[in-house]
Short mmCIF file of N, CA and C and ligand atoms in Angstrom, two decimals:
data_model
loop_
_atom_site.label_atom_id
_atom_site.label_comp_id
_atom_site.label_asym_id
_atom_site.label_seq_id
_atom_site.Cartn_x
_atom_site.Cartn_y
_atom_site.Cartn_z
N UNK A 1 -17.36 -16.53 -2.80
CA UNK A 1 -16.32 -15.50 -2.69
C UNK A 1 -15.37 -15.84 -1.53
N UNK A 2 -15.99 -16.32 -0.53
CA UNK A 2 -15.26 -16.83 0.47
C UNK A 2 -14.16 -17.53 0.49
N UNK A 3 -14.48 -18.91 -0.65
CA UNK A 3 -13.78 -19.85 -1.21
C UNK A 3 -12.37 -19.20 -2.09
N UNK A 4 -13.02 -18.31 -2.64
CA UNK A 4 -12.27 -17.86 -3.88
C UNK A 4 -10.79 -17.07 -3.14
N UNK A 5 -11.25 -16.03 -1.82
CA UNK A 5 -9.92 -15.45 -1.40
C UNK A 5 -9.08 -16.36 -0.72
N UNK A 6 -9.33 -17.77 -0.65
CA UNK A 6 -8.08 -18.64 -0.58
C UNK A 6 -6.80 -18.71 -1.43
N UNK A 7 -7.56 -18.37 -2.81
CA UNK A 7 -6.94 -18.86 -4.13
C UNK A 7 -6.13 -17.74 -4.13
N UNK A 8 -6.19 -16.25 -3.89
CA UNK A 8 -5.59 -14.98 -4.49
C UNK A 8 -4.16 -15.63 -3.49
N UNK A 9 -3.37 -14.67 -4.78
CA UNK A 9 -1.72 -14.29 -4.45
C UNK A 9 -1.61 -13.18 -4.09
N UNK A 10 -0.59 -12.58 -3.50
CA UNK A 10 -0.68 -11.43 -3.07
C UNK A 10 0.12 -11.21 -3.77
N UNK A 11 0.26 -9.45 -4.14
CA UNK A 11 1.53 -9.10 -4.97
C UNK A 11 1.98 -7.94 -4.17
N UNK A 12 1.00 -7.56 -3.62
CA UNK A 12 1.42 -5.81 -2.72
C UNK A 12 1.22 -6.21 -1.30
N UNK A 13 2.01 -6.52 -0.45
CA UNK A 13 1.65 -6.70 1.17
C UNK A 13 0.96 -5.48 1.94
N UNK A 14 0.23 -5.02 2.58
CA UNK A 14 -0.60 -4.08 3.29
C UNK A 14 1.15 -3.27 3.63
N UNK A 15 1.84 -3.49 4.40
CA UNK A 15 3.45 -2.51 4.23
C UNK A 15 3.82 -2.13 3.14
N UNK A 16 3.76 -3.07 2.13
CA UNK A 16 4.77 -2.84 1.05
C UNK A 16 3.15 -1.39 0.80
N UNK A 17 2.25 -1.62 0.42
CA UNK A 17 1.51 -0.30 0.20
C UNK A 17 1.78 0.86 0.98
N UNK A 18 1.65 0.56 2.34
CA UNK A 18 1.65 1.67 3.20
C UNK A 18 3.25 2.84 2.50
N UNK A 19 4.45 2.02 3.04
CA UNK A 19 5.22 1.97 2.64
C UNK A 19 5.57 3.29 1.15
N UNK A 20 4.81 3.05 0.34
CA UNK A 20 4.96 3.46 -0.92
C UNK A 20 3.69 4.75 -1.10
N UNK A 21 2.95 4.61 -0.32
CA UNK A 21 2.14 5.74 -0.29
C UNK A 21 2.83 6.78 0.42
N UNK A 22 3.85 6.32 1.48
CA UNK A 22 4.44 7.40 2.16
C UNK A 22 4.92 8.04 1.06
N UNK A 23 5.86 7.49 0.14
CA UNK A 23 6.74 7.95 -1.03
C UNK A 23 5.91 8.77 -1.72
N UNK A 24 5.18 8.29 -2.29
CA UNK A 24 4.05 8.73 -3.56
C UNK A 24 3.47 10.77 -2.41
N UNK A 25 3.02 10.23 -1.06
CA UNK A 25 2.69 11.55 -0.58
C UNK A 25 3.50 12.75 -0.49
N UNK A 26 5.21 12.34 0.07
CA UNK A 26 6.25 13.14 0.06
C UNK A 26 6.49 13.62 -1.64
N UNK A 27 6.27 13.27 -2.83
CA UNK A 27 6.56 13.72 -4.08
C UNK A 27 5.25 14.64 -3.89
N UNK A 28 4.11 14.77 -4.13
CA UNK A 28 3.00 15.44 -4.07
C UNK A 28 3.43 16.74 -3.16
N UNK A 29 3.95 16.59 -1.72
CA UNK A 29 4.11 17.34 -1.07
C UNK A 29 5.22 18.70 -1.53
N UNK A 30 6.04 17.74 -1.97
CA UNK A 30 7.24 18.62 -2.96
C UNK A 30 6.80 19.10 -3.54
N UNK A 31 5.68 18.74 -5.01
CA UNK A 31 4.95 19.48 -5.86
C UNK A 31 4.17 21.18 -5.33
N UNK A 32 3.39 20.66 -4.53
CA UNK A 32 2.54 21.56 -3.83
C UNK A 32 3.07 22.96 -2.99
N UNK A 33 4.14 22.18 -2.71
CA UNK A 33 4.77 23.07 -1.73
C UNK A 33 3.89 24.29 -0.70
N UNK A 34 2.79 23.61 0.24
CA UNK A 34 2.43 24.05 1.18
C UNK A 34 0.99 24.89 0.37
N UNK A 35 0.90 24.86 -0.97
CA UNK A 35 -0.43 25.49 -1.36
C UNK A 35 -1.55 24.46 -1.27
N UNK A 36 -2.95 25.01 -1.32
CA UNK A 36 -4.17 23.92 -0.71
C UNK A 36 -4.48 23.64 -2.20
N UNK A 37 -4.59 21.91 -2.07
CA UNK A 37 -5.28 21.68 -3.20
C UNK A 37 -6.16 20.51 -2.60
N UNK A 38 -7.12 20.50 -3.79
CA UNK A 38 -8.57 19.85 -3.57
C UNK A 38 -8.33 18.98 -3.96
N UNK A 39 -8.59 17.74 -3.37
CA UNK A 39 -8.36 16.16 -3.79
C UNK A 39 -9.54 15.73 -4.24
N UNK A 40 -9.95 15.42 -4.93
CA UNK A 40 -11.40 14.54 -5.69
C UNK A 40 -11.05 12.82 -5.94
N UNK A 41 -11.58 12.14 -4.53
CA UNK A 41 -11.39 10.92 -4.86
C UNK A 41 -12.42 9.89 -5.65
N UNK A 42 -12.11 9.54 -6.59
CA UNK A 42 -13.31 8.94 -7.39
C UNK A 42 -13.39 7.28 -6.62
N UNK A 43 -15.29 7.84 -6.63
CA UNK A 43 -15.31 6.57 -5.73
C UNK A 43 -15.60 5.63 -6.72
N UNK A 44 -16.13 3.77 -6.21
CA UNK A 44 -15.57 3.65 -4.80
C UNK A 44 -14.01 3.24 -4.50
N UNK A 45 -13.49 2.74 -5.45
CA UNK A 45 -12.01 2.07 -5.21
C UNK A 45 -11.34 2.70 -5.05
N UNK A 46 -11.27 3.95 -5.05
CA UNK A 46 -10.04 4.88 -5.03
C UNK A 46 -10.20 5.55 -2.94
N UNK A 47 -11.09 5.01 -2.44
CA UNK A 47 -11.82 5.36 -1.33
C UNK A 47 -10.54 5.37 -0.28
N UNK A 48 -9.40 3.75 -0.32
CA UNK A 48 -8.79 3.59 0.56
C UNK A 48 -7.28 4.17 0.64
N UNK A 49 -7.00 3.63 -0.88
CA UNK A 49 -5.60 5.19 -1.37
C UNK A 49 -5.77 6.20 -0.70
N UNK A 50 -7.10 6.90 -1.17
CA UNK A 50 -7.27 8.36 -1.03
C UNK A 50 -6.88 8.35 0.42
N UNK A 51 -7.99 7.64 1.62
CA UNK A 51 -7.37 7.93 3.12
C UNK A 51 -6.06 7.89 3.67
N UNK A 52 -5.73 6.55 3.38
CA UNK A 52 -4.16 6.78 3.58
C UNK A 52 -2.81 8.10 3.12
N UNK A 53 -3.39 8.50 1.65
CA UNK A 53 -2.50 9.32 1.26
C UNK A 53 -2.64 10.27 1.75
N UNK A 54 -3.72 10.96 1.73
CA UNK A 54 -3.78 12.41 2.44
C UNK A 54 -3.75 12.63 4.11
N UNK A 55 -3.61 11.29 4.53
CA UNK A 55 -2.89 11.60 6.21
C UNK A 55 -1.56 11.14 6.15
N UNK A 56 -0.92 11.00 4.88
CA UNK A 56 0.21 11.32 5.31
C UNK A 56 0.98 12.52 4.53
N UNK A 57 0.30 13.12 3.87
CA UNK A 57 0.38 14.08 2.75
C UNK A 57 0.54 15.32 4.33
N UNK A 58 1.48 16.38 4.07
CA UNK A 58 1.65 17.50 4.56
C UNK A 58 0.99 18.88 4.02
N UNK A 59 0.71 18.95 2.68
CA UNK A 59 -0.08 19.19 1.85
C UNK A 59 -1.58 19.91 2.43
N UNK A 60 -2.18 21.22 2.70
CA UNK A 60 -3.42 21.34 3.02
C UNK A 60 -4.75 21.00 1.97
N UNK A 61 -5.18 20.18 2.31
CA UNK A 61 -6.19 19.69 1.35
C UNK A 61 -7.58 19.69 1.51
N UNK A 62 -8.64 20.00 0.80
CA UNK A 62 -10.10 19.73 1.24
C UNK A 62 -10.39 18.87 -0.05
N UNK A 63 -11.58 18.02 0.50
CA UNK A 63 -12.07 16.44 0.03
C UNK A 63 -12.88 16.71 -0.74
N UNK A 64 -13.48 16.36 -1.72
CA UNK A 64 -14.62 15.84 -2.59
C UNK A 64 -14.60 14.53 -3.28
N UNK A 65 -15.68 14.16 -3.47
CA UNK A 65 -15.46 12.99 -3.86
C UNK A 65 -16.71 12.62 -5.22
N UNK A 66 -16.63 12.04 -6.32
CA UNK A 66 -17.34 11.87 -7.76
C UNK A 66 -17.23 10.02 -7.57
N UNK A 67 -18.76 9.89 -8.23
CA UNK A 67 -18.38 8.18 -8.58
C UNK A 67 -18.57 7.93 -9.90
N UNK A 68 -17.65 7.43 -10.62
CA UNK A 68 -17.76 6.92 -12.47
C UNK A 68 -17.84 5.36 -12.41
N UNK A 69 -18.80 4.75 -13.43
CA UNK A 69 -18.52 3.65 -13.51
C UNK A 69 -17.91 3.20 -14.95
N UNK A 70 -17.42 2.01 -15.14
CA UNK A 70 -17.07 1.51 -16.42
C UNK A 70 -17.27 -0.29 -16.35
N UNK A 71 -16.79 -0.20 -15.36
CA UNK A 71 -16.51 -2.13 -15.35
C UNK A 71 -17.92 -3.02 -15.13
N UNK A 72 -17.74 -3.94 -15.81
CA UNK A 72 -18.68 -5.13 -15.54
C UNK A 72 -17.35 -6.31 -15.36
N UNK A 73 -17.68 -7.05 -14.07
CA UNK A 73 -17.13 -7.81 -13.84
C UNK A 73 -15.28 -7.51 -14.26
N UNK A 74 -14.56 -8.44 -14.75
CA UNK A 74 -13.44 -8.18 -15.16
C UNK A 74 -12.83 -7.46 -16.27
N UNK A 75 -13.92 -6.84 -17.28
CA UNK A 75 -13.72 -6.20 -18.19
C UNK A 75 -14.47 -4.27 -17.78
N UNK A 76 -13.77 -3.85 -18.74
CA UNK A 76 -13.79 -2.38 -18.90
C UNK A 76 -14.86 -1.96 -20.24
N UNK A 77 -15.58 -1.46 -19.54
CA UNK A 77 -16.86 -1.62 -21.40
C UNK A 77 -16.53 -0.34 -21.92
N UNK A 78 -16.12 0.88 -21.18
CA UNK A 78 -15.20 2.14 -21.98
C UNK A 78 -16.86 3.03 -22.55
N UNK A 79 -17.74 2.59 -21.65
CA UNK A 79 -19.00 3.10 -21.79
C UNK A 79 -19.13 4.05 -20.28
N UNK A 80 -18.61 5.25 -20.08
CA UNK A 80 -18.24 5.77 -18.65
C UNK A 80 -19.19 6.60 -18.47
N UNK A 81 -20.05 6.54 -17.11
CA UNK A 81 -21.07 7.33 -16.76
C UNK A 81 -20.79 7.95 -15.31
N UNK A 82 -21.16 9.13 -15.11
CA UNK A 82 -20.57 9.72 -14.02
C UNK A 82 -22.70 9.42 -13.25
N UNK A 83 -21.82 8.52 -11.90
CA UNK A 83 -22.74 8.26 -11.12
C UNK A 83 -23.18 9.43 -9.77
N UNK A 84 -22.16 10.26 -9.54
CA UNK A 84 -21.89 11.64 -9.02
C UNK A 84 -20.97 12.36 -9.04
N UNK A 85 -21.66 13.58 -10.00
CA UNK A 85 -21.04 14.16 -10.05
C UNK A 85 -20.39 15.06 -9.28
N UNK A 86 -19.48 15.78 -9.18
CA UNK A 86 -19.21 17.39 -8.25
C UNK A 86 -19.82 17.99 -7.89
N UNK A 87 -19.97 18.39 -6.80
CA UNK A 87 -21.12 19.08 -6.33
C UNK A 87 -20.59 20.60 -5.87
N UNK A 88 -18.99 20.81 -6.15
CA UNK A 88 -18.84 22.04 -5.39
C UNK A 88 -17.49 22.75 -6.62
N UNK A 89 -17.41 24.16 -6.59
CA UNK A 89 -16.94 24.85 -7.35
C UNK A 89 -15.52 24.35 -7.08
N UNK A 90 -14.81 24.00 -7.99
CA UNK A 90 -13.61 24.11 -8.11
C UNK A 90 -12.47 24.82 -8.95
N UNK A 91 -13.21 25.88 -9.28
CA UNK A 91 -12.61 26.67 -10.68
C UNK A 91 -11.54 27.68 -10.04
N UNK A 92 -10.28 27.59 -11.14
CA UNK A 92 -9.45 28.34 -10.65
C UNK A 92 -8.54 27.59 -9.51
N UNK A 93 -8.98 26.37 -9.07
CA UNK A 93 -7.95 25.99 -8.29
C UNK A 93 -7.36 24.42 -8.47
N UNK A 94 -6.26 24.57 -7.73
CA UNK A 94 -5.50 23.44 -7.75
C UNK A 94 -5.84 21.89 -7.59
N UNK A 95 -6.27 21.05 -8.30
CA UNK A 95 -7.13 19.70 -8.13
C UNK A 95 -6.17 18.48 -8.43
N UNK A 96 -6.48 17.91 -7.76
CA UNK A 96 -5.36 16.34 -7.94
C UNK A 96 -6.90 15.33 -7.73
N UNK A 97 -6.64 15.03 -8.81
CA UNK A 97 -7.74 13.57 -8.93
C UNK A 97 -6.82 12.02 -8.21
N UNK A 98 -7.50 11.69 -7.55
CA UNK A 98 -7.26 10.39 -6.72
C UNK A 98 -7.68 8.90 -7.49
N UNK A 99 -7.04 8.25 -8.06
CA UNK A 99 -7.86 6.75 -8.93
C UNK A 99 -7.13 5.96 -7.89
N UNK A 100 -8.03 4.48 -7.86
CA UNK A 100 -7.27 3.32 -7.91
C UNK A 100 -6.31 2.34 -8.90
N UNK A 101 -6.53 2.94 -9.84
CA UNK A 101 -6.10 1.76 -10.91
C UNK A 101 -6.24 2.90 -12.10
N UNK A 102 -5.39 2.41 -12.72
CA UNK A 102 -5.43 3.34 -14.91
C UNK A 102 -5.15 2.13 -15.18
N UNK A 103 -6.13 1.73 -16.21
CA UNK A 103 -6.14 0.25 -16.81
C UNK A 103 -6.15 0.52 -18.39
N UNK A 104 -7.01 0.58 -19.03
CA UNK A 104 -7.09 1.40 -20.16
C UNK A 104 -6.88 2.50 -20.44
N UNK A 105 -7.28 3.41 -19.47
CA UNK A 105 -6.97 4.91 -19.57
C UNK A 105 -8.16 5.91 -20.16
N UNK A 106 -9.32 4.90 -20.24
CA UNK A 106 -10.37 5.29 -20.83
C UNK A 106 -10.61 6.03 -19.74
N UNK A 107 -11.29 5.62 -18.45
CA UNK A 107 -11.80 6.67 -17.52
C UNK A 107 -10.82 7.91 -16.91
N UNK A 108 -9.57 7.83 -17.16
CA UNK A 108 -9.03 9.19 -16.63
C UNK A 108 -8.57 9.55 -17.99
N UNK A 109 -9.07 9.43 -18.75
CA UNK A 109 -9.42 10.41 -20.45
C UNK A 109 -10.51 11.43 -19.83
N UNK A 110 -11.63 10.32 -19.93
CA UNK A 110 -12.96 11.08 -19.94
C UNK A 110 -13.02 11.80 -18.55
N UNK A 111 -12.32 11.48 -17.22
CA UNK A 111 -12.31 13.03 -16.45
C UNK A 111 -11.92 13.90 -16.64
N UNK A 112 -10.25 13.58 -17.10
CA UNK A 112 -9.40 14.79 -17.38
C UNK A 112 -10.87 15.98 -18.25
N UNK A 113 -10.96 15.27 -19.17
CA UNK A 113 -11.48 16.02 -20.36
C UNK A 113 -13.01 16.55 -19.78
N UNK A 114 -13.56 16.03 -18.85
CA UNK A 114 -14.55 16.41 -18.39
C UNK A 114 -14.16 17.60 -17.36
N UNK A 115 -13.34 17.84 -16.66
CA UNK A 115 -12.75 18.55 -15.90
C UNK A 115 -12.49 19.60 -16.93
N UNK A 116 -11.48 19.46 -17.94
CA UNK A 116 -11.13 20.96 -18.80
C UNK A 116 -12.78 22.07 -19.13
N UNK A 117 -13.12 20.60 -19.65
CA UNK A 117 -14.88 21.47 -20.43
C UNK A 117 -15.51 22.14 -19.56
N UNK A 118 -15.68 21.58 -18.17
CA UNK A 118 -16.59 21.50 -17.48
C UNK A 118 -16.13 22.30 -15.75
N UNK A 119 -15.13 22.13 -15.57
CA UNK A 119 -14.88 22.56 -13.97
C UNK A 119 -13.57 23.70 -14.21
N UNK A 120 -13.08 23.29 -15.14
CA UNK A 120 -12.04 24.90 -15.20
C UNK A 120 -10.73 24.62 -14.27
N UNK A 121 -10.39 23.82 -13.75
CA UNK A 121 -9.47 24.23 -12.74
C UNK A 121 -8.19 24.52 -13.03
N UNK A 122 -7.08 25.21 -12.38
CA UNK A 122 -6.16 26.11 -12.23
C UNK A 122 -4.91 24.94 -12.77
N UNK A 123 -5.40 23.96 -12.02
CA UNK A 123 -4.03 22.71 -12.34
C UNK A 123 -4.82 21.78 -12.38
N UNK A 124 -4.87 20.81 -13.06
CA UNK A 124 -5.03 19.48 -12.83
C UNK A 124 -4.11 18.34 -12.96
N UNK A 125 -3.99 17.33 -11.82
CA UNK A 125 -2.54 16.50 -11.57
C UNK A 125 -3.59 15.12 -11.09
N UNK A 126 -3.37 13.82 -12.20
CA UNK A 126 -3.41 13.01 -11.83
C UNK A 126 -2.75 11.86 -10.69
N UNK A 127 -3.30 11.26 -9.82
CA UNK A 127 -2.74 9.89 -8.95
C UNK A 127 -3.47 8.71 -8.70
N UNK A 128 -2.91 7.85 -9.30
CA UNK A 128 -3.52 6.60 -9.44
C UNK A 128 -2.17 5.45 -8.18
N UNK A 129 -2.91 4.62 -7.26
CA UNK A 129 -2.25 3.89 -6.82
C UNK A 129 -1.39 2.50 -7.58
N UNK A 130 -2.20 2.61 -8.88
CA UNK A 130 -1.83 1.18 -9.62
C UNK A 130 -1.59 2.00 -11.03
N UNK A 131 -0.83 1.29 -11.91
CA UNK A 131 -0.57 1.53 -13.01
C UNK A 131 -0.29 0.49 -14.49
N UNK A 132 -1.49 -0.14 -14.66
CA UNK A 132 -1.24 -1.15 -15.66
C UNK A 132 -1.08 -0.52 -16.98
N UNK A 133 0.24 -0.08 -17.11
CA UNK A 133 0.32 0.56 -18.78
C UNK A 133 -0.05 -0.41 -20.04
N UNK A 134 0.69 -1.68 -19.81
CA UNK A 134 0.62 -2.86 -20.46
C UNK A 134 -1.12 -2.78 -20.94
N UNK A 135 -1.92 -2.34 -20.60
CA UNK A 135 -3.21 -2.32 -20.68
C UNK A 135 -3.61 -1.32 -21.79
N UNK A 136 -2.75 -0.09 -21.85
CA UNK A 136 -3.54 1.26 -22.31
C UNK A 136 -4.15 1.49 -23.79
N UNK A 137 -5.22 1.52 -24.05
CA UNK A 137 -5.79 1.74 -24.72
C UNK A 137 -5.61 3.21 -25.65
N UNK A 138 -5.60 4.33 -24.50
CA UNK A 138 -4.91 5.81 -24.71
C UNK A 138 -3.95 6.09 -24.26
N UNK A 139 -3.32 7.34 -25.06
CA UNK A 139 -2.12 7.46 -24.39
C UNK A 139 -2.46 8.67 -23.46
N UNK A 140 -2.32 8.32 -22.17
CA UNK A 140 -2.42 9.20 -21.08
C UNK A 140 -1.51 8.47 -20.03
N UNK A 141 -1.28 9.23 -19.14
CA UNK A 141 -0.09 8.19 -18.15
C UNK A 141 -0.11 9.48 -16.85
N UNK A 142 -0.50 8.95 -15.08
CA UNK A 142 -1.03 9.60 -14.24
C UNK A 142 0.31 10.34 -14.10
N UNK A 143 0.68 11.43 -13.31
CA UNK A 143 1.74 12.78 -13.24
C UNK A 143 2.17 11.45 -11.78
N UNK A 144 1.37 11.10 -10.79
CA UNK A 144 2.03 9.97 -9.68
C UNK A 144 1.13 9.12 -9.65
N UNK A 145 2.27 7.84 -9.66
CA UNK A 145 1.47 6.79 -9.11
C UNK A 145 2.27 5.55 -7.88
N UNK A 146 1.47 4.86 -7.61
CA UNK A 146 2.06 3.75 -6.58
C UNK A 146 3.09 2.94 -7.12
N UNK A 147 2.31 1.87 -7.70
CA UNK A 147 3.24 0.71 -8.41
C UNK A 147 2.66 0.63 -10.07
N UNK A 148 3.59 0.37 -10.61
CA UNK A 148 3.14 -0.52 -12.03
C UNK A 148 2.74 -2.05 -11.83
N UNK A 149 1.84 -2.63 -12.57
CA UNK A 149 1.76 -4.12 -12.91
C UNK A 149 0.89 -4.46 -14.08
N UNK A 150 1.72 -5.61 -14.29
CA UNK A 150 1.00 -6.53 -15.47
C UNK A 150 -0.04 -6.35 -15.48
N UNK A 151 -0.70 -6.97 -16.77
CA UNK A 151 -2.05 -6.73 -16.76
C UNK A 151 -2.90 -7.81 -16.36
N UNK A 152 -2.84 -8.00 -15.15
CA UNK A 152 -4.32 -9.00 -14.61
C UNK A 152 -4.89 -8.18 -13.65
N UNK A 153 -5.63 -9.06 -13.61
CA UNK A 153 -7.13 -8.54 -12.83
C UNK A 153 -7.08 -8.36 -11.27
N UNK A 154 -6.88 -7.27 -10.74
CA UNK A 154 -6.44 -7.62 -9.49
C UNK A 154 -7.49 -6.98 -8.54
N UNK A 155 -7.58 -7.51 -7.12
CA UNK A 155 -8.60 -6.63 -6.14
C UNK A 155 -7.65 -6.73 -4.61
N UNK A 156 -8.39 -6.16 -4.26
CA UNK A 156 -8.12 -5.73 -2.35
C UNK A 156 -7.57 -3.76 -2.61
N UNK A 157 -8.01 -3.62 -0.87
CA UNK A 157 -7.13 -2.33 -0.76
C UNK A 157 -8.07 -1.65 -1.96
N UNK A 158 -9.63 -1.68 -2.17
CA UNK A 158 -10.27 -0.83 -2.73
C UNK A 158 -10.90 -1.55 -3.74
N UNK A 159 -9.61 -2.07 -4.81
CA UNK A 159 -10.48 -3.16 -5.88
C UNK A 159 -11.60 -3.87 -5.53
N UNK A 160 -12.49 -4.48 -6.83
CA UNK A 160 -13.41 -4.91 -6.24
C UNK A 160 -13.70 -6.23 -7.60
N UNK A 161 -13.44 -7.25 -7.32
CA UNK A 161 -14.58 -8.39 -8.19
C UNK A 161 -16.32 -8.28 -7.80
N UNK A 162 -16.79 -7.69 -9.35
CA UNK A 162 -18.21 -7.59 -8.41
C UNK A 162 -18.95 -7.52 -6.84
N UNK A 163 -18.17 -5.99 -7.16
CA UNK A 163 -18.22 -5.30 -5.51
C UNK A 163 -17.56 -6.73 -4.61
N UNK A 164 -17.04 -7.26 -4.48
CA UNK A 164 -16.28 -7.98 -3.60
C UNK A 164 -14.44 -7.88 -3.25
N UNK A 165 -13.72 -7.98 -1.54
CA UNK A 165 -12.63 -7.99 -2.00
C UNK A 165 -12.24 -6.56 -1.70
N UNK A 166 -12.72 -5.36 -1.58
CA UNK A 166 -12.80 -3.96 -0.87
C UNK A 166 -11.71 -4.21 -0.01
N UNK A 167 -11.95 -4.66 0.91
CA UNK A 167 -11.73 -4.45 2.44
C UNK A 167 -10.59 -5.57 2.33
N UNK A 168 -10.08 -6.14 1.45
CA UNK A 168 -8.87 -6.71 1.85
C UNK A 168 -7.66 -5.65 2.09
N UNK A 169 -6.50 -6.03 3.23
CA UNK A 169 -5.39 -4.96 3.48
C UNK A 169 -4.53 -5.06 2.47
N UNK A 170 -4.42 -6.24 1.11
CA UNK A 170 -3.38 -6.15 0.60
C UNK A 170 -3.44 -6.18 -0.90
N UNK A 171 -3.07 -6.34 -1.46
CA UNK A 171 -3.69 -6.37 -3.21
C UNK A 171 -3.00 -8.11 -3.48
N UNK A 172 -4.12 -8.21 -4.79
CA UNK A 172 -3.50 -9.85 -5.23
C UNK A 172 -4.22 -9.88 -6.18
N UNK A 173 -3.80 -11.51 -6.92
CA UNK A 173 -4.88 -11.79 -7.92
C UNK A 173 -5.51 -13.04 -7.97
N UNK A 174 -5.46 -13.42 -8.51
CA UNK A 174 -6.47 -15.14 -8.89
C UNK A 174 -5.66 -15.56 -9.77
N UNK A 175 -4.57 -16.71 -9.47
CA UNK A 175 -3.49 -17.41 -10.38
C UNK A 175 -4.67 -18.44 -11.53
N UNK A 176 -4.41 -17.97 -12.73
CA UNK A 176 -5.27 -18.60 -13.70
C UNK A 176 -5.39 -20.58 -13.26
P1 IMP B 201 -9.88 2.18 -17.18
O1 IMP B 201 -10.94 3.15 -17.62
O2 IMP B 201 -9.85 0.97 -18.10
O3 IMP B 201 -8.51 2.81 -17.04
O4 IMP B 201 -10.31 1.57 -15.82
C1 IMP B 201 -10.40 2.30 -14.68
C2 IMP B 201 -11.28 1.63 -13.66
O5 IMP B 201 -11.49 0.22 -13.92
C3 IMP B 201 -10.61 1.66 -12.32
O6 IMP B 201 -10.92 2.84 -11.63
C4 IMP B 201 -11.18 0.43 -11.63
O7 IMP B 201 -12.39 0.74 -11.00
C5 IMP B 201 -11.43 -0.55 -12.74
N1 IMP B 201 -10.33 -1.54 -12.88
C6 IMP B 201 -9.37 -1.58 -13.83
N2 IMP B 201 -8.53 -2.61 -13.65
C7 IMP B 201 -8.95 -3.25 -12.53
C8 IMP B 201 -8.48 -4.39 -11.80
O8 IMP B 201 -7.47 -5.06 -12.13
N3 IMP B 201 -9.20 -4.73 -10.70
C9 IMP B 201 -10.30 -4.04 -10.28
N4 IMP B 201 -10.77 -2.96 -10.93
C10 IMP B 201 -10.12 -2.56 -12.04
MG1 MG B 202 -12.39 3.03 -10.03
#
């Protein structure tokens, strides 16, 4: 793995993110307009978005956080299991789900829809930092997001190649 983050390109510089999360927080903030809503960041990739956005979000917010999985390695198996679930009432109120990535659109199907059945809330407003439409399987498309991109495989800034690649500051990929 060591070897391998030689090879990545970068496509998002750690600024060019920062940068655009400011943007992405000030639209949210507009939305909200000073009412509290509950952010549910689905872990783990969505871990580092989520921090950044909501300190710069003006927005009063309290945290929870759910983990779903889907991926093996570079593919999406669209076989989605909630690894934790919610643990606290959110009914009746205002919820903005936090993703890293909508790739297929399979897993923010199956929250949305798990959320209507199941948690009730007052609003629900998707945000995903990445947006590979080129990918979508369903038609769903997040209310905000960061950037759009092609469809490759990308990590840092949360992504992960078999849990690897987290903790990079910038996003990239692996030039075939
Ligand atoms: P979807 O269900 O296909 O939309 O995939 C959603 C999840 O797949 C995301 O939350 C990520 O965890 C993972 N994922 C999708 N594309 C990528 C990628 O390019 N790099 C790393 N993880 C990805
Ligand atoms: Mg994820």
């Amino acid at each position: 793995m060591e070897n391998l983050e030689e090879k990545l390109k970068v496509i998002f510089t750690e600024e060019q993110i920062q940068k655009r999360i400011k943007e992405v927080a000030k639209k949210i903030d507009d939305d909200y307009k000073g009412k509290t809503v509950i952010i549910i960041s689905v872990l783990k990739g969505a871990i580092f978005f989520t921090v950044d956005l909501v300190k710069k979000m003006k927005t009063p917010i309290m945290l929870e956080v759910m983990q779903v999985s889907s991926y093996q390695g570079t593919q999406s198996t669209g076989n989605i299991i909630v690894k934790k679930g919610l643990d606290t009432d959110i009914e009746g109120k205002d919820v903005l789900i936090v993703e890293d990535i909508i790739d297929t659109g399979l897993t923010a199907r199956f929250l949305t829809d798990l959320f209507k059945i199941k948690h009730h809330p007052k609003k629900l407003v998707f945000t995903a930092l990445l947006n590979k439409k080129c990918a979508r399987q369903i038609d769903i498309e997040p209310d905000f997001y960061g950037f759009e991109i092609d469809d490759k495989f990308v990590v840092g800034y949360g992504l992960d190649y078999k849990g690897y690649f987290r903790n990079l500051p910038f996003i990239g990929y692996f030039p075939e």
